[in-house]
PDB file of C-alpha atoms in Angstrom:
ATOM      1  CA  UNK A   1       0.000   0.000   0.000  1.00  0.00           C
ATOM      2  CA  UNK A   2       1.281   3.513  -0.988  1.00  0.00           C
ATOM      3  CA  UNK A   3       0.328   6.258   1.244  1.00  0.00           C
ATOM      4  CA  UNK A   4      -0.127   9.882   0.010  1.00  0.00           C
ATOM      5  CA  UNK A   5       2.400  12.618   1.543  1.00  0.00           C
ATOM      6  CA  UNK A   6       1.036  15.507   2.487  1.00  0.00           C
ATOM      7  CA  UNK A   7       2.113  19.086   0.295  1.00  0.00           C
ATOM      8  CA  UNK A   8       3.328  21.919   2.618  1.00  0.00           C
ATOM      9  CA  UNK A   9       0.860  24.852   3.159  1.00  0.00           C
ATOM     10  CA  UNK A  10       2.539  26.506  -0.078  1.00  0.00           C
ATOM     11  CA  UNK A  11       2.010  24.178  -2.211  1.00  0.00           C
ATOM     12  CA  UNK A  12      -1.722  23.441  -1.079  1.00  0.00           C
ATOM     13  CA  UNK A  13      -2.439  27.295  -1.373  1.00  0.00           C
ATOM     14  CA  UNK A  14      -0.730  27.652  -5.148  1.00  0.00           C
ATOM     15  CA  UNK A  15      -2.649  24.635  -6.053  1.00  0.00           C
ATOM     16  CA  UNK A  16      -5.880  26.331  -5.113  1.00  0.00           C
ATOM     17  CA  UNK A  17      -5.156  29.382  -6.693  1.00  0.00           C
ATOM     18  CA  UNK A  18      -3.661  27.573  -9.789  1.00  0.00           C
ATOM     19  CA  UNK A  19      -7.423  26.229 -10.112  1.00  0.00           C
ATOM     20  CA  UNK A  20      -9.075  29.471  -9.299  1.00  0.00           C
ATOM     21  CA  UNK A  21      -7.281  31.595 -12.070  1.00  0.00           C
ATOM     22  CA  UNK A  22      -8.921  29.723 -15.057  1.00  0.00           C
ATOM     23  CA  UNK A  23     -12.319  29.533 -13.212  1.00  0.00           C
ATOM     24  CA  UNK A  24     -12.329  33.393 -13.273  1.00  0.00           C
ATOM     25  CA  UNK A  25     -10.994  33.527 -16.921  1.00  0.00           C
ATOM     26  CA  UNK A  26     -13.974  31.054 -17.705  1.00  0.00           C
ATOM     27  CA  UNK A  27     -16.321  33.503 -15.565  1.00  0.00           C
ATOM     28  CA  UNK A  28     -15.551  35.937 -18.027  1.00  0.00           C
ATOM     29  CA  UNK A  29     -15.435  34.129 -21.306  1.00  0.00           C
ATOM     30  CA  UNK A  30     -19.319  32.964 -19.762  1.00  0.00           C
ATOM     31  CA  UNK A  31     -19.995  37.017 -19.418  1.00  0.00           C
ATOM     32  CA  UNK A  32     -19.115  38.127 -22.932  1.00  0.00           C
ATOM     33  CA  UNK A  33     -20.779  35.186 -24.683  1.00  0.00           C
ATOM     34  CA  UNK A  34     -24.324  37.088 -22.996  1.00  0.00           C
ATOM     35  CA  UNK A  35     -23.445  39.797 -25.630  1.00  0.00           C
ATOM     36  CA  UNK A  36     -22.460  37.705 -28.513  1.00  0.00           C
ATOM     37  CA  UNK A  37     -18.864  38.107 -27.868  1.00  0.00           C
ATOM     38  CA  UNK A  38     -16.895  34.972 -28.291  1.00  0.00           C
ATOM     39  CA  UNK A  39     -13.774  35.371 -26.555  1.00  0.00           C
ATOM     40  CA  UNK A  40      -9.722  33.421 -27.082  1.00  0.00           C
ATOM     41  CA  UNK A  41      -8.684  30.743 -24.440  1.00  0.00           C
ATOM     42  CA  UNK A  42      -5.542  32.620 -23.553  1.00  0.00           C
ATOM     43  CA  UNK A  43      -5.744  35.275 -20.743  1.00  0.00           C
ATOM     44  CA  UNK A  44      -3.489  37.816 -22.170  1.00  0.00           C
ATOM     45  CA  UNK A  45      -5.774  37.863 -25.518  1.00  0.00           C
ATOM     46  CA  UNK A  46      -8.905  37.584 -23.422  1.00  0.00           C
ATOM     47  CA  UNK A  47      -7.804  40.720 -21.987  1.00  0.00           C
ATOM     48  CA  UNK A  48      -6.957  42.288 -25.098  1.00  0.00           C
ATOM     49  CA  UNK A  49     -10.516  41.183 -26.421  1.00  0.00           C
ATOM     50  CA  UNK A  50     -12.258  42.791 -23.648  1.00  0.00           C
ATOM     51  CA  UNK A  51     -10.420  46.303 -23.951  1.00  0.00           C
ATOM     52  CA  UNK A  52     -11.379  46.180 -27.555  1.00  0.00           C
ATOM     53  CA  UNK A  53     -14.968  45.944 -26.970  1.00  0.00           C
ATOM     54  CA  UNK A  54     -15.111  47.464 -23.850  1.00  0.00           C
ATOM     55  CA  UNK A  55     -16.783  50.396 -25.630  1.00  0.00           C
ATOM     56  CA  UNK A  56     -19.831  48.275 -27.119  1.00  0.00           C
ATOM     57  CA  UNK A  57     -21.145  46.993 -23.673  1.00  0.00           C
ATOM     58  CA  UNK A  58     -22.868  47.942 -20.812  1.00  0.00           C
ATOM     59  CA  UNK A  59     -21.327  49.835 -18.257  1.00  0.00           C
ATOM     60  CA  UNK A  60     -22.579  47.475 -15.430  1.00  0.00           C
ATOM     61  CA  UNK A  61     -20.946  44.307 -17.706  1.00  0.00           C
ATOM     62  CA  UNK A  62     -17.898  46.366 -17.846  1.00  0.00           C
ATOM     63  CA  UNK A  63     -17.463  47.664 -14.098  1.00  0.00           C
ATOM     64  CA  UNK A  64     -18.407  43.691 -13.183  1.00  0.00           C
ATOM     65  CA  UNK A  65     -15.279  41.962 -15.593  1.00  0.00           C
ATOM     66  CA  UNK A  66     -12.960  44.715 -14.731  1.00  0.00           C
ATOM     67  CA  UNK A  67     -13.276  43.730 -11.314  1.00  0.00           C
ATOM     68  CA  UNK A  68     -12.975  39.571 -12.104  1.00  0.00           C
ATOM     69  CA  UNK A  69      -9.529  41.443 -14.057  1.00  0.00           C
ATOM     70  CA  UNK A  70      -8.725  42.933 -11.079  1.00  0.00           C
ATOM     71  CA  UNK A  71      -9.259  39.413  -9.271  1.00  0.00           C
ATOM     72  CA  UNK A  72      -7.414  37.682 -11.487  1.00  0.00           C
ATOM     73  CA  UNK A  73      -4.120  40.135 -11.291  1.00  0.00           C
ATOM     74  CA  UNK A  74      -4.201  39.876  -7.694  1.00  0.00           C
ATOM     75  CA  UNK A  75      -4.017  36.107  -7.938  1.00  0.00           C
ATOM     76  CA  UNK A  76      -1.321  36.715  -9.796  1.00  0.00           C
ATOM     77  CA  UNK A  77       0.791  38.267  -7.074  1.00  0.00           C
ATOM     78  CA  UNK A  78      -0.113  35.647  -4.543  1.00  0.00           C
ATOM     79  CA  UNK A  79       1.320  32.790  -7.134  1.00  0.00           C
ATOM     80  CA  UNK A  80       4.487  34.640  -6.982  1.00  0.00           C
ATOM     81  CA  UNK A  81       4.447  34.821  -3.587  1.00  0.00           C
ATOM     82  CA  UNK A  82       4.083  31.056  -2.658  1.00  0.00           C
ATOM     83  CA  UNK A  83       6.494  30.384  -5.703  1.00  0.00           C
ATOM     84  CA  UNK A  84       9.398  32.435  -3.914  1.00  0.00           C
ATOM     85  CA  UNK A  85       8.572  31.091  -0.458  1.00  0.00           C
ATOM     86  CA  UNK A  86       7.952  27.344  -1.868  1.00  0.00           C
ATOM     87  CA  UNK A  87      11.523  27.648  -3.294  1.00  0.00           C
ATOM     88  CA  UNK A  88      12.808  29.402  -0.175  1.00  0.00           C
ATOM     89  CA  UNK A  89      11.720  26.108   1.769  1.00  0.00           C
ATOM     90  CA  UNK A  90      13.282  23.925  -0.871  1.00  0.00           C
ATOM     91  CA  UNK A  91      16.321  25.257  -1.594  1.00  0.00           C
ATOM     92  CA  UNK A  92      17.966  23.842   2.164  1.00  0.00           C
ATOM     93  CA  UNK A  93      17.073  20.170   1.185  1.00  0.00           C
ATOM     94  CA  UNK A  94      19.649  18.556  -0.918  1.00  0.00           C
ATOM     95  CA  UNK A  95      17.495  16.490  -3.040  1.00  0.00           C
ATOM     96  CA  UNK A  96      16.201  19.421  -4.323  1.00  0.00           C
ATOM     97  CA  UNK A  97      18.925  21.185  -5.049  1.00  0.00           C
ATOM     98  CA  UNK A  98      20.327  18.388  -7.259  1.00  0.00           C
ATOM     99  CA  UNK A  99      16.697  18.037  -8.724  1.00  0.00           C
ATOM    100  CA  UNK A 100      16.587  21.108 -11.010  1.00  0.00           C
ATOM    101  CA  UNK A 101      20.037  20.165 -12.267  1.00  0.00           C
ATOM    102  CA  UNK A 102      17.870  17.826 -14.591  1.00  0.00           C
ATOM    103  CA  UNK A 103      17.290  18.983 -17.799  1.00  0.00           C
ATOM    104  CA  UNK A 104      13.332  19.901 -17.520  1.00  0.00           C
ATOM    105  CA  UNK A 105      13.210  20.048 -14.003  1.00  0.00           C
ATOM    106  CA  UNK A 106      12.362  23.716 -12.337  1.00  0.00           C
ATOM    107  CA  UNK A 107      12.203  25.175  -9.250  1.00  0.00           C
ATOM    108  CA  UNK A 108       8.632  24.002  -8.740  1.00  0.00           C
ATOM    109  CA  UNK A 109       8.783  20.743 -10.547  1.00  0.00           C
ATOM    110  CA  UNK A 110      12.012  19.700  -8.203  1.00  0.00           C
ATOM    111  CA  UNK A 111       9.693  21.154  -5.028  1.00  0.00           C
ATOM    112  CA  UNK A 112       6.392  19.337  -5.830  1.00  0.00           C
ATOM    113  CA  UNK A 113       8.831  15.999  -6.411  1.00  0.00           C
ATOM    114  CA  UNK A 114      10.806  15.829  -3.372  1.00  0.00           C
ATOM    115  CA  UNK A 115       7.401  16.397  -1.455  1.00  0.00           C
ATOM    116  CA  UNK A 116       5.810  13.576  -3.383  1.00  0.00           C
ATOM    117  CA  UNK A 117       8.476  10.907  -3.919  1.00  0.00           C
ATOM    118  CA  UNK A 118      10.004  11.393  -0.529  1.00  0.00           C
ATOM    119  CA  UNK A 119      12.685   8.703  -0.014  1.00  0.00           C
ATOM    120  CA  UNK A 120      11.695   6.577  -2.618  1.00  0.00           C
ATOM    121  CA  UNK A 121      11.510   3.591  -0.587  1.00  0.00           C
ATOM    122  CA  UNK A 122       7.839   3.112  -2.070  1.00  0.00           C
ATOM    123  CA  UNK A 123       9.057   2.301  -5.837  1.00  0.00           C
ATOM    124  CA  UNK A 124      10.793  -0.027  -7.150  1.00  0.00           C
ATOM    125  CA  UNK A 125      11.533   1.351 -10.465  1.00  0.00           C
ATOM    126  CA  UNK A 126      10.645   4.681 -12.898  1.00  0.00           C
ATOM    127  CA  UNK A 127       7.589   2.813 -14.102  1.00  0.00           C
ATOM    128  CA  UNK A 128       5.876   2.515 -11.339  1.00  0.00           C
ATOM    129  CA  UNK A 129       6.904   6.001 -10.530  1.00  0.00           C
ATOM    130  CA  UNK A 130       4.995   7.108 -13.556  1.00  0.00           C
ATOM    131  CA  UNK A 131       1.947   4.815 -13.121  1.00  0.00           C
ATOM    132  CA  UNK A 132       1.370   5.957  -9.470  1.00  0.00           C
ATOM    133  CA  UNK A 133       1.810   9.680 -11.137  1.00  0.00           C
ATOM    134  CA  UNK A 134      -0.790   8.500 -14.169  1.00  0.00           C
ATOM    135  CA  UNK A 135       2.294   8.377 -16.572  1.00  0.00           C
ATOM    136  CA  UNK A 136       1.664   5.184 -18.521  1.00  0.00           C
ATOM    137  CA  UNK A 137      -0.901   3.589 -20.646  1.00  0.00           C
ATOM    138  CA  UNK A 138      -3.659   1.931 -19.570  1.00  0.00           C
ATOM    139  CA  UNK A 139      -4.024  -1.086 -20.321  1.00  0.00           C
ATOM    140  CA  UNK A 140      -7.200  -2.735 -22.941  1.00  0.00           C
ATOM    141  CA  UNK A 141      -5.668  -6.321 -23.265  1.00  0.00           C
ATOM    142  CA  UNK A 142      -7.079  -9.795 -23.514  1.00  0.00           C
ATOM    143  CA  UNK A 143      -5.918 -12.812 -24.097  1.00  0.00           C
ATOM    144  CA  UNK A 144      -2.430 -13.137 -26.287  1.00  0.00           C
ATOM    145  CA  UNK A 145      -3.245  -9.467 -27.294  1.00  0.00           C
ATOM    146  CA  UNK A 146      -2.091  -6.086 -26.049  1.00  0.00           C
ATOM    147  CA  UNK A 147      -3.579  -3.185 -26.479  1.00  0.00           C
ATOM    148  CA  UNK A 148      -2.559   0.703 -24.939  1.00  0.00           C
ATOM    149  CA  UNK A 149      -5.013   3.004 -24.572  1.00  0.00           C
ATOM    150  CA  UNK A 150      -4.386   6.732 -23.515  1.00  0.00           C
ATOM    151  CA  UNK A 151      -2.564   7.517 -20.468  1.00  0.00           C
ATOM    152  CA  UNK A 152      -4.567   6.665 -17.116  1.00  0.00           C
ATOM    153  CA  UNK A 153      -3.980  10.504 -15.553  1.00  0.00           C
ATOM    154  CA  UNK A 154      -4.181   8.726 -12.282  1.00  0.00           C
ATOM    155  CA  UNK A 155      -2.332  10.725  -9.094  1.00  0.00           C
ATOM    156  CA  UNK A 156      -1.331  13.960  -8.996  1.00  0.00           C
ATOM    157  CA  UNK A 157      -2.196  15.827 -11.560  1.00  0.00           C
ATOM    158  CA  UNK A 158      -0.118  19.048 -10.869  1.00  0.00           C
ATOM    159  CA  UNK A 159       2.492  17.318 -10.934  1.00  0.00           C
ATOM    160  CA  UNK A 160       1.978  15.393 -13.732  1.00  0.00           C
ATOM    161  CA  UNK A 161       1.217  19.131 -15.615  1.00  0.00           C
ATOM    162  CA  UNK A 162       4.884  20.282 -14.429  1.00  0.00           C
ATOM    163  CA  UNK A 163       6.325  17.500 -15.661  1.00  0.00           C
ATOM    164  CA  UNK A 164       4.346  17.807 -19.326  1.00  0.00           C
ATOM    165  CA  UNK A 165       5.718  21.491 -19.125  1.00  0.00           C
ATOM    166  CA  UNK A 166       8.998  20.735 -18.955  1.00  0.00           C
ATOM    167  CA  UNK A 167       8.929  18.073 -21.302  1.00  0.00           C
ATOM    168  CA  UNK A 168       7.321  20.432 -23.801  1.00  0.00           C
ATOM    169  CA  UNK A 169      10.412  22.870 -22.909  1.00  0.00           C
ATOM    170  CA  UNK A 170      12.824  20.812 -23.717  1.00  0.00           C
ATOM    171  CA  UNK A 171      10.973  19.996 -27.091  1.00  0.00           C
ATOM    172  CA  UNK A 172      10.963  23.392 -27.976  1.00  0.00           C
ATOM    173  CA  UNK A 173      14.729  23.248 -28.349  1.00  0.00           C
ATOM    174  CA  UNK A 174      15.615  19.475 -29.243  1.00  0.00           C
ATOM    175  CA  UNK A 175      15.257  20.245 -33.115  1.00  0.00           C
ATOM    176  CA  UNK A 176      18.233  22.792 -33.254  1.00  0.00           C
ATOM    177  CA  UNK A 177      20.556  19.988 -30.870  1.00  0.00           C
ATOM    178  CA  UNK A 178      22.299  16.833 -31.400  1.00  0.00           C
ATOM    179  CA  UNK A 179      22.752  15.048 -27.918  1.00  0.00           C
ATOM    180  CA  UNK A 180      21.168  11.612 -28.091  1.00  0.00           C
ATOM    181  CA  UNK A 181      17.810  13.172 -25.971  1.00  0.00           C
ATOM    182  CA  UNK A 182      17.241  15.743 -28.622  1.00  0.00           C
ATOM    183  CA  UNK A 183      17.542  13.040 -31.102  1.00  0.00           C
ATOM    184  CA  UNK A 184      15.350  10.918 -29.108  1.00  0.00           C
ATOM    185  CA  UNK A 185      12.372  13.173 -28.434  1.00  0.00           C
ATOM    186  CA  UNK A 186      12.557  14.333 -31.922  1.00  0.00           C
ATOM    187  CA  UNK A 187      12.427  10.970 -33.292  1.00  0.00           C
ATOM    188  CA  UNK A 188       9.463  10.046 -30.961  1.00  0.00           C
ATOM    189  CA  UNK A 189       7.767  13.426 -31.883  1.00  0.00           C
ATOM    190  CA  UNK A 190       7.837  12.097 -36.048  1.00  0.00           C
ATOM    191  CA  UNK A 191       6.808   9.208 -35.430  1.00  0.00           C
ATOM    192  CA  UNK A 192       3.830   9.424 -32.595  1.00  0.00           C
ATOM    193  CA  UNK A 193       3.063  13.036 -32.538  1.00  0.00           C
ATOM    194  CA  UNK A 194       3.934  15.808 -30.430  1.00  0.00           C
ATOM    195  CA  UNK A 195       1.868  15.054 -27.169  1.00  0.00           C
ATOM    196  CA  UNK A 196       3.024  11.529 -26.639  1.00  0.00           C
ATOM    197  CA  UNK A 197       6.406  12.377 -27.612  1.00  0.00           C
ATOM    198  CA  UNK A 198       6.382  15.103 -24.301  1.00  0.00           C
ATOM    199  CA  UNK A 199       4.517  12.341 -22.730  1.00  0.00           C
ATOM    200  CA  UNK A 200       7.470  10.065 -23.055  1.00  0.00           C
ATOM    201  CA  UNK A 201       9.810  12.932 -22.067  1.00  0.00           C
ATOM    202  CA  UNK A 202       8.154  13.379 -18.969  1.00  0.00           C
ATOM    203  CA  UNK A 203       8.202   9.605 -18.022  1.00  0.00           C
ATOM    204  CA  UNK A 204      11.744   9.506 -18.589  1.00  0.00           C
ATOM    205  CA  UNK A 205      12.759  12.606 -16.848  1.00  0.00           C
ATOM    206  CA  UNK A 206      10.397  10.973 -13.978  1.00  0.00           C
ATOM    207  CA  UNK A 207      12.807   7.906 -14.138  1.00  0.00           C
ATOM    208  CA  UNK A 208      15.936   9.783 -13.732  1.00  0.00           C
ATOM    209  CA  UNK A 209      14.918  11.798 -10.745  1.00  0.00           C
ATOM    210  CA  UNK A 210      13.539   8.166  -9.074  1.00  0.00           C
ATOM    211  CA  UNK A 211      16.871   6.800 -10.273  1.00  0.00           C
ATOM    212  CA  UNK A 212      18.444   9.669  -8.133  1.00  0.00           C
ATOM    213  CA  UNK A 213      16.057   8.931  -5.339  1.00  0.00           C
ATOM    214  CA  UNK A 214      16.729   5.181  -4.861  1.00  0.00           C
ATOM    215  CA  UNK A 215      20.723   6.038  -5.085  1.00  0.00           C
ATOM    216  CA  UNK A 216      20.474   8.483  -2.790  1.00  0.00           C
ATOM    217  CA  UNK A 217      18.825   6.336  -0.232  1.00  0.00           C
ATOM    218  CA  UNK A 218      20.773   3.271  -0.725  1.00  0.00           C
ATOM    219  CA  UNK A 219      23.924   5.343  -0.182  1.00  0.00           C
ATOM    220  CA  UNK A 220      22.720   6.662   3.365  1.00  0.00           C
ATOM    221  CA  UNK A 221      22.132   3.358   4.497  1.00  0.00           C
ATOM    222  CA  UNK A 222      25.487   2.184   3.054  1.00  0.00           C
ATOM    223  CA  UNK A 223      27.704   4.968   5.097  1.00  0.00           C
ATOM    224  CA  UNK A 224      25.451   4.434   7.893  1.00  0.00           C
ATOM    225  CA  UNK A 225      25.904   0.641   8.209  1.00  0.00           C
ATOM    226  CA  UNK A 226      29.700   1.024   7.533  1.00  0.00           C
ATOM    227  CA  UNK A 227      29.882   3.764  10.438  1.00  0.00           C
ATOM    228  CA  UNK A 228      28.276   1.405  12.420  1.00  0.00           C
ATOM    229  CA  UNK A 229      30.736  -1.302  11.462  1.00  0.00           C
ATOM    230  CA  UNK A 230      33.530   1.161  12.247  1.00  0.00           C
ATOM    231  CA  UNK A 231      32.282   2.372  15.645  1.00  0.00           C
ATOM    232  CA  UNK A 232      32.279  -1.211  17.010  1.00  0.00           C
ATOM    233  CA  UNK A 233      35.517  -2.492  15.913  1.00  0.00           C
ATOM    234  CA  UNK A 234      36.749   1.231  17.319  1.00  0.00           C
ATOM    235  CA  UNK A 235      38.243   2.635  14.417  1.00  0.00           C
ATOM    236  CA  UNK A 236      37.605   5.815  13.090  1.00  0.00           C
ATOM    237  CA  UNK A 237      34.532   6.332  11.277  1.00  0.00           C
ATOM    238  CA  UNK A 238      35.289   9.287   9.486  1.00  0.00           C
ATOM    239  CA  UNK A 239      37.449   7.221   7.557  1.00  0.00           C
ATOM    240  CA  UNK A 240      34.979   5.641   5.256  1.00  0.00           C
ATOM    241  CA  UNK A 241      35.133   6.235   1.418  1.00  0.00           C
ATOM    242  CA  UNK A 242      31.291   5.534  -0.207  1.00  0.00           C
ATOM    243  CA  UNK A 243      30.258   6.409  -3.610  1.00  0.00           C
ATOM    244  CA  UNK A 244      27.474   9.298  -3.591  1.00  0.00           C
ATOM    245  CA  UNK A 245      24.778   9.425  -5.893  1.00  0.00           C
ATOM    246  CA  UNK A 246      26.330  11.724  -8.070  1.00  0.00           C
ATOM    247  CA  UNK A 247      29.476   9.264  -8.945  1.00  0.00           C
ATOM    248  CA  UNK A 248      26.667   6.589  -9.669  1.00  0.00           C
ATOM    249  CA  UNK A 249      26.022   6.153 -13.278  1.00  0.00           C
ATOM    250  CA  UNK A 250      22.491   6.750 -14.281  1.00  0.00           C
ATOM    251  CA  UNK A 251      21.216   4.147 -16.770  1.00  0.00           C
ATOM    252  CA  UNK A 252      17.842   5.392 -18.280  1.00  0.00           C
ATOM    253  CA  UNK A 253      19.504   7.970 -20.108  1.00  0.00           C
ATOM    254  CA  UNK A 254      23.255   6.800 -20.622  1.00  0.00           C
ATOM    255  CA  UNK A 255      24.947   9.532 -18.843  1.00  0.00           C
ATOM    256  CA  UNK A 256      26.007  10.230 -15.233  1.00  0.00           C
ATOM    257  CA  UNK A 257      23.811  11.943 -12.664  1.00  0.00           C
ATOM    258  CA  UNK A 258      23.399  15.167 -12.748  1.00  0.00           C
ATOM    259  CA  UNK A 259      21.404  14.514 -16.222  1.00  0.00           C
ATOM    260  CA  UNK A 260      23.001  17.675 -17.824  1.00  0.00           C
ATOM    261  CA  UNK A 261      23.053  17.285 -21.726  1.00  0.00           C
TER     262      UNK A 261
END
């Protein structure tokens, strides 16, 4: 049984307001369509479609979006708030800092992981990583025959999003690079399309960091059973010489942690 690790008050509030933002931009989109206005997804051109026709509505419809505008740019200011103290909080734990070394992997991706994946202990592997995070296929098979289906979008689906985002990132770039990845994703993206190539991208990236995870944790208990070894035999414990994650190799990807290509 896996057991669900509670986000920090930051991350709780951001996720709220993270929801609350496109309600309000919806709210408004609902508002215009009264007058036959149909507005663009995007905030900053909803914005600029409003101002345009500000003049051709009524002044009650206009005071009442201006203020779901002024709504909006407040929330705004209190995303940037929790994302300065979330990385404020995560910047003195180790695992994070070595997190956003990944290619992909920001300040709030690296945050939201460390708080979710903990020590790792909980996975064996990447894959079931990215199942419990609603990463893989699901599964429409029978018999001698297999057949994928979309991906299940079970877990956490913020992080899941940051993980898409920085997969799509890194796409945006890949085509003018030549390191294997770039190849990779690029080769994925011809093949299958641009969404389950970033889909792939994030599923890898998601191995790397539980790759980095594990290591980490198997290399604590290593010094800490050695130390122990030392202490009895009354030696000097400060003595002991013990690989650390970063001299590990990392597999998945073919180069050495950090993933820096």
């Amino acid at each position: 049984m896996r057991f669900v690790n509670i986000k920090s008050k930051e991350q709780q509030s951001r996720q709220g307001l993270n929801k609350e933002r496109p309600a309000i931009c919806n709210r408004i989109r609902g508002l215009l369509s009264e007058f036959g206005v149909i507005a663009p997804l995007s905030p900053e051109r909803l914005r600029n479609e409003f101002e345009s026709m500000k003049v051709h509505l009524p002044t009650l419809a206009t005071i009442c979006i201006d203020e779901l505008f002024l709504h909006t740019d407040n929330i705004e200011r209190k995303l940037l708030k929790f994302d300065r103290l979330i990385k404020e909080t995560a910047e003195q734990d180790e695992r994070y800092r070595q997190l956003i070394q990944l290619r992909g992997i920001g300040p709030m991706t690296a945050s939201a992981l460390v708080s979710a994946i903990a020590d790792g202990k909980e996975f064996n592997n990447g894959r079931q990583l990215a199942a419990c995070l609603g990463l893989t296929p699901s599964q429409y098979s029978s018999g001698g025959k297999q057949k994928l289906g979309r991906i299940t979008k079970a877990g956490d689906n913020y992080i899941r999003s940051l993980l898409v985002q920085g997969a799509s990132s890194i796409m945006a770039s890949a085509g003018r690079k030549d390191d294997p990845l770039s190849k990779w994703v690029c080769d994925v993206k011809d093949r299958r399309g641009y969404w389950r190539a970033a889909v792939a991208l994030a599923a890898k990236m998601l191995d790397t960091a539980e790759q980095y995870f594990t290591m980490e944790s198997h290399s604590k208990v290593i010094i800490q059973q050695h130390k122990q070894k030392l202490t009895t035999n009354d030696t000097n414990a400060n003595m002991i010489r013990v690989k650390t994650p970063q001299e590990i190799p990392v597999k998945t990807l073919g180069y050495k942690y950090p993933f820096n290509v």
